[in-house]
GROMACS .gro file of N, CA, C and O in nm:
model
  492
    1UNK      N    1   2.878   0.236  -1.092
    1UNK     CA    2   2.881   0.161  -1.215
    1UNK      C    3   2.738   0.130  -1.257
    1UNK      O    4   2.646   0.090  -1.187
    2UNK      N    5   2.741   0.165  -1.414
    2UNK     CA    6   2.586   0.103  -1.432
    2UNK      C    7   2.593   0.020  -1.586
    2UNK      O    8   2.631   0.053  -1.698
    3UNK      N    9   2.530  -0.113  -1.521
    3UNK     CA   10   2.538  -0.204  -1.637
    3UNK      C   11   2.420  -0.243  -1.697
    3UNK      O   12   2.356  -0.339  -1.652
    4UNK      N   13   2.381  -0.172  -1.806
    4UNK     CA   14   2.242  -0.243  -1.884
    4UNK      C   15   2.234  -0.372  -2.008
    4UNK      O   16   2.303  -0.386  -2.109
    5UNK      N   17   2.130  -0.448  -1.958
    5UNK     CA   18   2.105  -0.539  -2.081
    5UNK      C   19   2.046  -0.512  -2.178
    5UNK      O   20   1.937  -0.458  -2.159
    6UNK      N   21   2.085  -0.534  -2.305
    6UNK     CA   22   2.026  -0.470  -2.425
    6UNK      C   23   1.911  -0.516  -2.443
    6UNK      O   24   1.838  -0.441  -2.508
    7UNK      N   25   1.855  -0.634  -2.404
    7UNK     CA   26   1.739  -0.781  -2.391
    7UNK      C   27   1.640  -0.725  -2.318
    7UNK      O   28   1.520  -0.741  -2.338
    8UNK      N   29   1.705  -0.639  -2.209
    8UNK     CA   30   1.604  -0.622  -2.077
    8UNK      C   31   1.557  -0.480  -2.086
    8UNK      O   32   1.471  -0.431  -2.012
    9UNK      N   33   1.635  -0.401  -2.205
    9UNK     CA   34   1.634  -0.264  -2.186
    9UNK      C   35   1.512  -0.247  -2.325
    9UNK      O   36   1.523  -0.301  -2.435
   10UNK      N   37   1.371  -0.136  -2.268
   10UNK     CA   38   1.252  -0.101  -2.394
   10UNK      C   39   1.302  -0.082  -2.471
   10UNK      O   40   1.415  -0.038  -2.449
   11UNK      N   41   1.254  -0.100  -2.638
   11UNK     CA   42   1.285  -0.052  -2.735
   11UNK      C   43   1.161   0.037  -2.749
   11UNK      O   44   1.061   0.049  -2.678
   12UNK      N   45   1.212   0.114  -2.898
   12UNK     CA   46   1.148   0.255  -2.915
   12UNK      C   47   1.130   0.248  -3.080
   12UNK      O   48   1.228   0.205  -3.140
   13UNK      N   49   1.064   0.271  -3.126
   13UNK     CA   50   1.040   0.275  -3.306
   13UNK      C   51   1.059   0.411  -3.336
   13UNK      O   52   1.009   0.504  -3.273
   14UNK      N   53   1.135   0.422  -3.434
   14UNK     CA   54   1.108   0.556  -3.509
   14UNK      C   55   0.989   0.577  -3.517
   14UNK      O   56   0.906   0.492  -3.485
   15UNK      N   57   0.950   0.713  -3.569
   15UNK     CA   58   0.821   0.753  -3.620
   15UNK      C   59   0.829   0.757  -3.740
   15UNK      O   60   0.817   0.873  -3.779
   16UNK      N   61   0.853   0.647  -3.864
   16UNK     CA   62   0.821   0.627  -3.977
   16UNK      C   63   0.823   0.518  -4.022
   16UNK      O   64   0.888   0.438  -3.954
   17UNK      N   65   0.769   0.473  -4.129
   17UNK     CA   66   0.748   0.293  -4.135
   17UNK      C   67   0.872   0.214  -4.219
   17UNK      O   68   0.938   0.229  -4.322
   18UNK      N   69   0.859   0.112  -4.096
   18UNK     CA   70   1.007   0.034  -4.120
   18UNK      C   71   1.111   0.089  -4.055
   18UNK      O   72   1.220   0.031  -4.056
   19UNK      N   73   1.093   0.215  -3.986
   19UNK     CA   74   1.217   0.268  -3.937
   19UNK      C   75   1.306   0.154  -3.809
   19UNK      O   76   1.293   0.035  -3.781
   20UNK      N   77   1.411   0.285  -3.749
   20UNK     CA   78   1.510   0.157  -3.680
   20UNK      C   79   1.434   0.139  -3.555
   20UNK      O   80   1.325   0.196  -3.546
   21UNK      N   81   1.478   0.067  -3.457
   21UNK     CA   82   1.420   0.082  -3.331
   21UNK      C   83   1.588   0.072  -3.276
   21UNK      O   84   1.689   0.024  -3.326
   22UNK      N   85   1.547   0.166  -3.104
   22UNK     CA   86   1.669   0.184  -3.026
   22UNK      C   87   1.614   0.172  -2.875
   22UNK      O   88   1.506   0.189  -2.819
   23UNK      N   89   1.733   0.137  -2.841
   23UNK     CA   90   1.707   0.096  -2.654
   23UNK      C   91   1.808   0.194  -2.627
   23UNK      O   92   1.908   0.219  -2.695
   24UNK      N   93   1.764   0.252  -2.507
   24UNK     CA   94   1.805   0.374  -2.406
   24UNK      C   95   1.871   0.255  -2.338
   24UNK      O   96   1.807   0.173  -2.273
   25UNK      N   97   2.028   0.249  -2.358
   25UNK     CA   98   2.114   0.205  -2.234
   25UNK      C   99   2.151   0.277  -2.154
   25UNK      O  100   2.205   0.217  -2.060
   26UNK      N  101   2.148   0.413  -2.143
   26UNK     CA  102   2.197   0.512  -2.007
   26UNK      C  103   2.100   0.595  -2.069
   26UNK      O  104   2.043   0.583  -2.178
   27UNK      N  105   2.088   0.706  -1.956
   27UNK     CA  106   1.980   0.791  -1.930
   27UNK      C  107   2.078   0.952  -1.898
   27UNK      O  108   2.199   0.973  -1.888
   28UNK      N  109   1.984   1.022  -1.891
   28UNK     CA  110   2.055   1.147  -1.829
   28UNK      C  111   2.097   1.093  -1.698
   28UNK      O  112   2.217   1.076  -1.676
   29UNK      N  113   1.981   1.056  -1.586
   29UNK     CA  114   2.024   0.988  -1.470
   29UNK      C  115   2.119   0.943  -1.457
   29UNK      O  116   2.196   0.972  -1.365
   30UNK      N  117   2.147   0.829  -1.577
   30UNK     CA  118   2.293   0.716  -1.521
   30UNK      C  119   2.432   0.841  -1.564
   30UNK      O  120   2.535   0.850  -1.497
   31UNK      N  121   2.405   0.915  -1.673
   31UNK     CA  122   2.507   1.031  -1.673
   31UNK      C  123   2.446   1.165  -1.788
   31UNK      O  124   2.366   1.178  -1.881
   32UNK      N  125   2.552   1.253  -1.700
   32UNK     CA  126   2.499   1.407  -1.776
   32UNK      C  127   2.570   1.386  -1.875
   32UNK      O  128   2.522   1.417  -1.984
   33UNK      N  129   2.731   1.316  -1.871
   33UNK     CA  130   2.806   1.350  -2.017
   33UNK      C  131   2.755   1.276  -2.120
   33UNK      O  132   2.715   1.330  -2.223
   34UNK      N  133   2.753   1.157  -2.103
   34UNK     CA  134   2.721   1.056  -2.265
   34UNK      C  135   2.596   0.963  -2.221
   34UNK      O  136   2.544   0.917  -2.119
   35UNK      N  137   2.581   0.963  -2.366
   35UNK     CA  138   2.426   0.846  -2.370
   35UNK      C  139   2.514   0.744  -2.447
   35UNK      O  140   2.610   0.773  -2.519
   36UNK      N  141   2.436   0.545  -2.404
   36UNK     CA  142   2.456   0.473  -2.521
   36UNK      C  143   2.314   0.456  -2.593
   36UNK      O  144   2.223   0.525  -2.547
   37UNK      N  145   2.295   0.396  -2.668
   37UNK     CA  146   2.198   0.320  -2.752
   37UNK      C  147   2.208   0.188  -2.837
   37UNK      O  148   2.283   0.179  -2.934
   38UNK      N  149   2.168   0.139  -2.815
   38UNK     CA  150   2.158   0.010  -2.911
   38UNK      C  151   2.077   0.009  -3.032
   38UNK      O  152   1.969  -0.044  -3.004
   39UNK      N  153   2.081   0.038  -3.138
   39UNK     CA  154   1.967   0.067  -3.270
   39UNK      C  155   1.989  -0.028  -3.342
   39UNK      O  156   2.103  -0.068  -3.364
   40UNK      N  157   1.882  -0.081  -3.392
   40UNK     CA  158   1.879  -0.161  -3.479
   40UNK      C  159   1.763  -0.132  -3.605
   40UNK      O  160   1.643  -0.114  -3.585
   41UNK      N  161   1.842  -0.134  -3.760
   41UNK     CA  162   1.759  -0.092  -3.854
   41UNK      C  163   1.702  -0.207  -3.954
   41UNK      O  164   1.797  -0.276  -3.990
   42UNK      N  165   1.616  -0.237  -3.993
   42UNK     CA  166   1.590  -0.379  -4.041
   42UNK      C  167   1.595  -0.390  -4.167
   42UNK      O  168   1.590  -0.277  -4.216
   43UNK      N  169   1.602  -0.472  -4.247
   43UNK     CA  170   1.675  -0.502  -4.398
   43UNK      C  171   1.623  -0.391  -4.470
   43UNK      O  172   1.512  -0.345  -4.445
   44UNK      N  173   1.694  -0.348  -4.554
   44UNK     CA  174   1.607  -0.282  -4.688
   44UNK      C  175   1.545  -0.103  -4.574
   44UNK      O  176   1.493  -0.005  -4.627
   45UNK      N  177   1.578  -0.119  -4.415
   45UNK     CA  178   1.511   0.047  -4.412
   45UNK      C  179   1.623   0.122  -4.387
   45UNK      O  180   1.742   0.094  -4.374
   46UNK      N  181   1.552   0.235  -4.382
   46UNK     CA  182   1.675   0.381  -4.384
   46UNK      C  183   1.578   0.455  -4.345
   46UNK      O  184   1.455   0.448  -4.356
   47UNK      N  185   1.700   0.576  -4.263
   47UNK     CA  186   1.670   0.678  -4.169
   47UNK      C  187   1.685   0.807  -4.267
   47UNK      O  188   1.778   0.814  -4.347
   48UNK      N  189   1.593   0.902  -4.254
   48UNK     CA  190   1.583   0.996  -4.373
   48UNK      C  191   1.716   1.108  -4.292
   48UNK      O  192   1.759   1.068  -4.183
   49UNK      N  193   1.766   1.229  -4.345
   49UNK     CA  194   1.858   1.292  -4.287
   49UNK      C  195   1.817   1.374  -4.213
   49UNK      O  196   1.716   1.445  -4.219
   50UNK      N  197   1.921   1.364  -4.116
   50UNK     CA  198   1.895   1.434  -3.994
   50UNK      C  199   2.008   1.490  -3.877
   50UNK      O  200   2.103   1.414  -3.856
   51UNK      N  201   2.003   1.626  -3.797
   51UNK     CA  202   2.111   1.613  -3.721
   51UNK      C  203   2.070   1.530  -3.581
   51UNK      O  204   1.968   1.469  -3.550
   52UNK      N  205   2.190   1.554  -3.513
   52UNK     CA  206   2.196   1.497  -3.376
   52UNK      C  207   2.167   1.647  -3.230
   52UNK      O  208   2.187   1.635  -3.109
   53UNK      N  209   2.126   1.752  -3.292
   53UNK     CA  210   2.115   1.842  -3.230
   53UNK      C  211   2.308   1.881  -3.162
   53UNK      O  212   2.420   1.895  -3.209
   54UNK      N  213   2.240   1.883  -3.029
   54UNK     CA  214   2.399   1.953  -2.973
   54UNK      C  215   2.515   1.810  -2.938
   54UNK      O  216   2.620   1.821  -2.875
   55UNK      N  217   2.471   1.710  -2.985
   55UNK     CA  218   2.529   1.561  -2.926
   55UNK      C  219   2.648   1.539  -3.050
   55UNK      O  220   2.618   1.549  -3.170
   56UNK      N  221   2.774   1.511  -3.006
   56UNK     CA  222   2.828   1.464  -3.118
   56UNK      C  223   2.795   1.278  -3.136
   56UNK      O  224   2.735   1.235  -3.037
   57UNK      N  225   2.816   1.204  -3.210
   57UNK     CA  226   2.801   1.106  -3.212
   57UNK      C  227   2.876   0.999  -3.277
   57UNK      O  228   2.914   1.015  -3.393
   58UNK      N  229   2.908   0.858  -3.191
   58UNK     CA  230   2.983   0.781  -3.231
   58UNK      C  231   2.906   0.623  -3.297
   58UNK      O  232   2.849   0.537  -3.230
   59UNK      N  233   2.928   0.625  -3.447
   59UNK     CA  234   2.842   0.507  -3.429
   59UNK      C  235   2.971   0.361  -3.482
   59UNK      O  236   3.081   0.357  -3.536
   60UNK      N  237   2.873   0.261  -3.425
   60UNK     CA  238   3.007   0.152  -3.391
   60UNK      C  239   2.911   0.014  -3.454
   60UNK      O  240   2.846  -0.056  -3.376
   61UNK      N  241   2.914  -0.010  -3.588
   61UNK     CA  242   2.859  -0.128  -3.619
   61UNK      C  243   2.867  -0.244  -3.558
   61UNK      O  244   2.984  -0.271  -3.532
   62UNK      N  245   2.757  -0.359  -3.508
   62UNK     CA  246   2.824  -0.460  -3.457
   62UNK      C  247   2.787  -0.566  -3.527
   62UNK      O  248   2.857  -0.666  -3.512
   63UNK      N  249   2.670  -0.575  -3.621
   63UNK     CA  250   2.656  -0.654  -3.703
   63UNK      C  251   2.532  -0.610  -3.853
   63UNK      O  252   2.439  -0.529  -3.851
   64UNK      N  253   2.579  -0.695  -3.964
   64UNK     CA  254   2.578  -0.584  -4.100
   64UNK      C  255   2.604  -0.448  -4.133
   64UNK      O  256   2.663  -0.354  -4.081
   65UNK      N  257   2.553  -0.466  -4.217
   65UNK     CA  258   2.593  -0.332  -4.287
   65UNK      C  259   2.519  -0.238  -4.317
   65UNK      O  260   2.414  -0.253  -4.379
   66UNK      N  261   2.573  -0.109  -4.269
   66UNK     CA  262   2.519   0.054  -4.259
   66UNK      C  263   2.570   0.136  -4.395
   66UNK      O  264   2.673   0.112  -4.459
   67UNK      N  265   2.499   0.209  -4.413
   67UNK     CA  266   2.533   0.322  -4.561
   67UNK      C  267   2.511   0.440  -4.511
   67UNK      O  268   2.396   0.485  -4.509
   68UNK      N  269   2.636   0.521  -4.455
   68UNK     CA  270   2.612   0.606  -4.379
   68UNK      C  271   2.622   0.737  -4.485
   68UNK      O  272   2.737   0.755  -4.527
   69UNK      N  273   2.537   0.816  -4.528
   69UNK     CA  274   2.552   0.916  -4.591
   69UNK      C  275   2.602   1.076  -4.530
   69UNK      O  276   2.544   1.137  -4.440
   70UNK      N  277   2.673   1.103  -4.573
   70UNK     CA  278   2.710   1.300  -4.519
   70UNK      C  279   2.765   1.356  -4.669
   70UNK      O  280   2.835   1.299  -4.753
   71UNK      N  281   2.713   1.474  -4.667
   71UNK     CA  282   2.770   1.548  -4.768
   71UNK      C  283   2.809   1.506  -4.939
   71UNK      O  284   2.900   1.526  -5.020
   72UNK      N  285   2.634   1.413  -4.927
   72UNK     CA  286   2.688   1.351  -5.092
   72UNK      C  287   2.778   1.253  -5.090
   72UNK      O  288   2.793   1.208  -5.203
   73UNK      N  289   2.855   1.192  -4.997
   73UNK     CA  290   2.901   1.079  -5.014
   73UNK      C  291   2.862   0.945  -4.926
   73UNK      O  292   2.836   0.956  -4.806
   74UNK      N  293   2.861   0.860  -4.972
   74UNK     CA  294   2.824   0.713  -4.906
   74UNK      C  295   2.981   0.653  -4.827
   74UNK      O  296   3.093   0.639  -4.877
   75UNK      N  297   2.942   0.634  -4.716
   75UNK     CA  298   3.022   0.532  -4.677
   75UNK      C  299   3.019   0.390  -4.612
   75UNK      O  300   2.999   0.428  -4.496
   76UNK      N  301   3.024   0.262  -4.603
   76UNK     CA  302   2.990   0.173  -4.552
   76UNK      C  303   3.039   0.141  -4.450
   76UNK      O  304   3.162   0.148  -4.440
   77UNK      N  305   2.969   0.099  -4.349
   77UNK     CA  306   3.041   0.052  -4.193
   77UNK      C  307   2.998  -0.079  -4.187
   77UNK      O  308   2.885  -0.107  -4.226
   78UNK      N  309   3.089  -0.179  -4.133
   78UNK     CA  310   3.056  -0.282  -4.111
   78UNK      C  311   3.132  -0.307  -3.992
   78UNK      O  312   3.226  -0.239  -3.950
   79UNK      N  313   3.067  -0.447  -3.924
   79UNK     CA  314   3.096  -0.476  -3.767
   79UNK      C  315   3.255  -0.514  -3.789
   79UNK      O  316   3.282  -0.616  -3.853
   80UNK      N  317   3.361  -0.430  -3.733
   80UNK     CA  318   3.438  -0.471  -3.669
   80UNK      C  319   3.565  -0.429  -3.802
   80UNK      O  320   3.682  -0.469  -3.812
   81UNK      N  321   3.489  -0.339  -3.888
   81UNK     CA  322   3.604  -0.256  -4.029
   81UNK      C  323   3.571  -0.081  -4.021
   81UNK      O  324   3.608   0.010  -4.096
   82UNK      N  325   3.510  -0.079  -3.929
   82UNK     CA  326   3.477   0.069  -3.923
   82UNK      C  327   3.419   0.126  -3.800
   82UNK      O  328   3.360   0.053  -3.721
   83UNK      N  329   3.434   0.256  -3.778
   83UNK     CA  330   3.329   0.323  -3.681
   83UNK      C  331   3.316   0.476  -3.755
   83UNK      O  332   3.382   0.509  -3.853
   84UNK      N  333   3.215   0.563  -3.685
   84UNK     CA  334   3.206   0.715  -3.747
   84UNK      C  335   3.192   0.783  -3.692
   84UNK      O  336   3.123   0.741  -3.599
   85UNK      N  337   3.223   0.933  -3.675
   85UNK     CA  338   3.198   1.039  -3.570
   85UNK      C  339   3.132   1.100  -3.641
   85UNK      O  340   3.188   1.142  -3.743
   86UNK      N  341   3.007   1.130  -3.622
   86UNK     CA  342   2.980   1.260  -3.682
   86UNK      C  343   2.968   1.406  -3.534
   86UNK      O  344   2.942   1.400  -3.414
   87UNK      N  345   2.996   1.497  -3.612
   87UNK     CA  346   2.999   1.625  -3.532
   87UNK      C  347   2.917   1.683  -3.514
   87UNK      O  348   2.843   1.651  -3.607
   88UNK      N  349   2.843   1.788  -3.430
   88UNK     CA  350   2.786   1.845  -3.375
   88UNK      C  351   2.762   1.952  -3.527
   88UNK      O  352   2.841   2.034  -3.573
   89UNK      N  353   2.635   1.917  -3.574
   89UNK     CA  354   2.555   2.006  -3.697
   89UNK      C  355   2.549   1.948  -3.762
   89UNK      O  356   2.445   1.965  -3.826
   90UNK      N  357   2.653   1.812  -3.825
   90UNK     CA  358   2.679   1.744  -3.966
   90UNK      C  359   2.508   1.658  -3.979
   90UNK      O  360   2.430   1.611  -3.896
   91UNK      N  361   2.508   1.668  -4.084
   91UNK     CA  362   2.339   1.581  -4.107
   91UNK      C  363   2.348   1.505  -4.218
   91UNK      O  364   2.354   1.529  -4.339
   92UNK      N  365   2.348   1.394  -4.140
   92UNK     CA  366   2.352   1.221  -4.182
   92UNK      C  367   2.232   1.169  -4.189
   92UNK      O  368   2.138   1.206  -4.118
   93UNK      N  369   2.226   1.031  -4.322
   93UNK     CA  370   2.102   0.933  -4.299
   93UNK      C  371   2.224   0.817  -4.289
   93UNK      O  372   2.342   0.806  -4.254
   94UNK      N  373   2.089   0.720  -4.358
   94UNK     CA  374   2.139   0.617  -4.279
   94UNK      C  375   2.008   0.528  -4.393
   94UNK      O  376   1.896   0.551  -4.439
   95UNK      N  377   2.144   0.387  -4.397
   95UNK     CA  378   2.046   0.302  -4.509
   95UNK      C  379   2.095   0.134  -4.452
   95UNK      O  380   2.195   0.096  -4.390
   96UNK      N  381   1.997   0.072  -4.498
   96UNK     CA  382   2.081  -0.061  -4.449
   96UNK      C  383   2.025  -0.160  -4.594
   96UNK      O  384   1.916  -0.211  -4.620
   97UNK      N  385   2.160  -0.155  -4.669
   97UNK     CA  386   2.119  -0.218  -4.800
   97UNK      C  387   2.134  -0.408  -4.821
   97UNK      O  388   2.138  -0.486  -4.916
   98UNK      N  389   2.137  -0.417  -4.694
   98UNK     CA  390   2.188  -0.594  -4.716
   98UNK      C  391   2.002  -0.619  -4.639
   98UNK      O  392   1.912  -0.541  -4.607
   99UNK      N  393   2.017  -0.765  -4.635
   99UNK     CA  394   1.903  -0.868  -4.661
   99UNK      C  395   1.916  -0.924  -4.507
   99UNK      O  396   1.868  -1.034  -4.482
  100UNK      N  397   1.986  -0.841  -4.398
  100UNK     CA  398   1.952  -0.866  -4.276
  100UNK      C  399   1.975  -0.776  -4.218
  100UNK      O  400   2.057  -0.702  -4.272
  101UNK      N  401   1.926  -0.737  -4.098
  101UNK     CA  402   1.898  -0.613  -4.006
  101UNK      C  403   2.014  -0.576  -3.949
  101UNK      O  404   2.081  -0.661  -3.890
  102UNK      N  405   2.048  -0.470  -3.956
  102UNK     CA  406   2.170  -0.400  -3.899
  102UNK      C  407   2.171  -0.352  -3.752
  102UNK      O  408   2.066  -0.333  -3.690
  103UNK      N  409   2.287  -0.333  -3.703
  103UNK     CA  410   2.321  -0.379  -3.516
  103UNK      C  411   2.378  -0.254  -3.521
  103UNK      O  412   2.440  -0.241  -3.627
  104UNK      N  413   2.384  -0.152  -3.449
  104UNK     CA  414   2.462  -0.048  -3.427
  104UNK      C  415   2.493  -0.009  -3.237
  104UNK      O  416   2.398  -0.007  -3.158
  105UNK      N  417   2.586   0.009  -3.208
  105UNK     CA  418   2.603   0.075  -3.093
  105UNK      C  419   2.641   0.232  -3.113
  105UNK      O  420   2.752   0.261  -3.159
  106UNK      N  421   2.552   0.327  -3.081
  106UNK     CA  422   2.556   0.471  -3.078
  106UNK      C  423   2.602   0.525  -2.960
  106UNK      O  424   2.529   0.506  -2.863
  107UNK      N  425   2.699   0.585  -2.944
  107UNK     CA  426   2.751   0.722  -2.805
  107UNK      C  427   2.688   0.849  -2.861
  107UNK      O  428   2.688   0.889  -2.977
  108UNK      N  429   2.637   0.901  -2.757
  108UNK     CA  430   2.621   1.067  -2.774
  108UNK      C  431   2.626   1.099  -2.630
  108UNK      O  432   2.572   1.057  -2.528
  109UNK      N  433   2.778   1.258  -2.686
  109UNK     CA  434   2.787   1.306  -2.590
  109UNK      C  435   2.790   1.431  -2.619
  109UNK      O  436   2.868   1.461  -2.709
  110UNK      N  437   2.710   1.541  -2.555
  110UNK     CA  438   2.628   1.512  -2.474
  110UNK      C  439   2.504   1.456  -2.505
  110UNK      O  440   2.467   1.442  -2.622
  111UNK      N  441   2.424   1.415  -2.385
  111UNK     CA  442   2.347   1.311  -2.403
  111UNK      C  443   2.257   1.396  -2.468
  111UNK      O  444   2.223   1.337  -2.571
  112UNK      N  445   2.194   1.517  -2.461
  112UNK     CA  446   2.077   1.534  -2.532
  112UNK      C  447   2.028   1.463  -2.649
  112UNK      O  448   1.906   1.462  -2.630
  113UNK      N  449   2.048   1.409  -2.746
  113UNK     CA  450   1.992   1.334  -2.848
  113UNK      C  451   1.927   1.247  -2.769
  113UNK      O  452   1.804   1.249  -2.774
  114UNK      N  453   1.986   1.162  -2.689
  114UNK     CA  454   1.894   1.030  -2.646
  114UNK      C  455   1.772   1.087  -2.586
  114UNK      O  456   1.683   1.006  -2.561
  115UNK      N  457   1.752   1.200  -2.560
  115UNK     CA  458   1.633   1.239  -2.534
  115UNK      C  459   1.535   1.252  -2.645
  115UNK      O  460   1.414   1.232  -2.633
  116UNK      N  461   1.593   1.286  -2.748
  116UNK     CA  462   1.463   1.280  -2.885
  116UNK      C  463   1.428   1.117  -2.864
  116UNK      O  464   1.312   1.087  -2.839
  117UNK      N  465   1.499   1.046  -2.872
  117UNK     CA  466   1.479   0.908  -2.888
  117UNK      C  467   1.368   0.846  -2.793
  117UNK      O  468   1.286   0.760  -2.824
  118UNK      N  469   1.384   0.921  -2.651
  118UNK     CA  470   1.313   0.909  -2.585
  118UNK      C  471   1.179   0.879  -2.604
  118UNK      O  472   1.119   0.780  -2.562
  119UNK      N  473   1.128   0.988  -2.683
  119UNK     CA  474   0.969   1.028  -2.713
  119UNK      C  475   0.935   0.970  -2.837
  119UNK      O  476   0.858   1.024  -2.916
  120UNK      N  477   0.988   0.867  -2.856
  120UNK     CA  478   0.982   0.768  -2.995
  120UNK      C  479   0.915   0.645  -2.922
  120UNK      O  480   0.960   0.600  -2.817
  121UNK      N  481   0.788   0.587  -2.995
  121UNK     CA  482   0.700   0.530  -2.912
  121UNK      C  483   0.775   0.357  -2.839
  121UNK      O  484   0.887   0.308  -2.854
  122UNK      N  485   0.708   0.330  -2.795
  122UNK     CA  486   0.746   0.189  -2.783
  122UNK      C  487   0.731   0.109  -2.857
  122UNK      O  488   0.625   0.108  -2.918
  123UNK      N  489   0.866  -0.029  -2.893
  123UNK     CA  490   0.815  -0.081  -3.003
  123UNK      C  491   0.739  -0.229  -3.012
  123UNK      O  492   0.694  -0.269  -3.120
   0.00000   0.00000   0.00000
């Protein structure tokens, strides 16, 4: 069993300004199948589009609100009225249009994505 604190666990900044920052809660180490993450994007920023490489991904709002874009359409997630899969190729951004910082819990399985995240500096 492996239990991480989100408090205790580094964060990581995007490489662009204002971007989100995310904590590596599992590793390849703790498992080969799935990664978590904890991301958090702060008022007013957004993630430009992008895939997840070979990882499908689950994202699970836990507090405010996300503007998850795919394919020309917007959809909103909020903590505890939504979650989203995106699939393996689909290429999503990501906006956070409210006036406080958005909470996300991310799965990717397989873990490879959390490895890009990896090499995202400290924040």
């Amino acid at each position: 069993m492996h239990v991480a604190e989100i408090s205790a666990s580094p964060r990581r900044r995007a490489p662009l300004p204002g971007g989100p920052t995310a904590a590596l809660l599992t590793t390849t180490e703790t498992s080969d199948q799935v990664a978590v993450l904890h991301v958090e994007l702060p008022a007013g920023a957004s993630m430009p589009e992008h895939d997840h490489g070979a990882s499908q991904i689950v994202l699970i709002p836990l507090a405010g609100s996300v503007e998850l874009h795919h394919d020309g359409q917007a959809r909103t997630l909020m903590a505890g009225m939504a979650a989203a899969h995106i699939a393996i190729g689909e290429r999503v951004s990501l906006a956070n249009p409210g006036t406080e910082p958005a909470s996300l819990m991310v799965v990717a399985s397989p873990p490879e994505f959390a490895g890009r995240l990896a090499s995202w500096p400290l924040a």
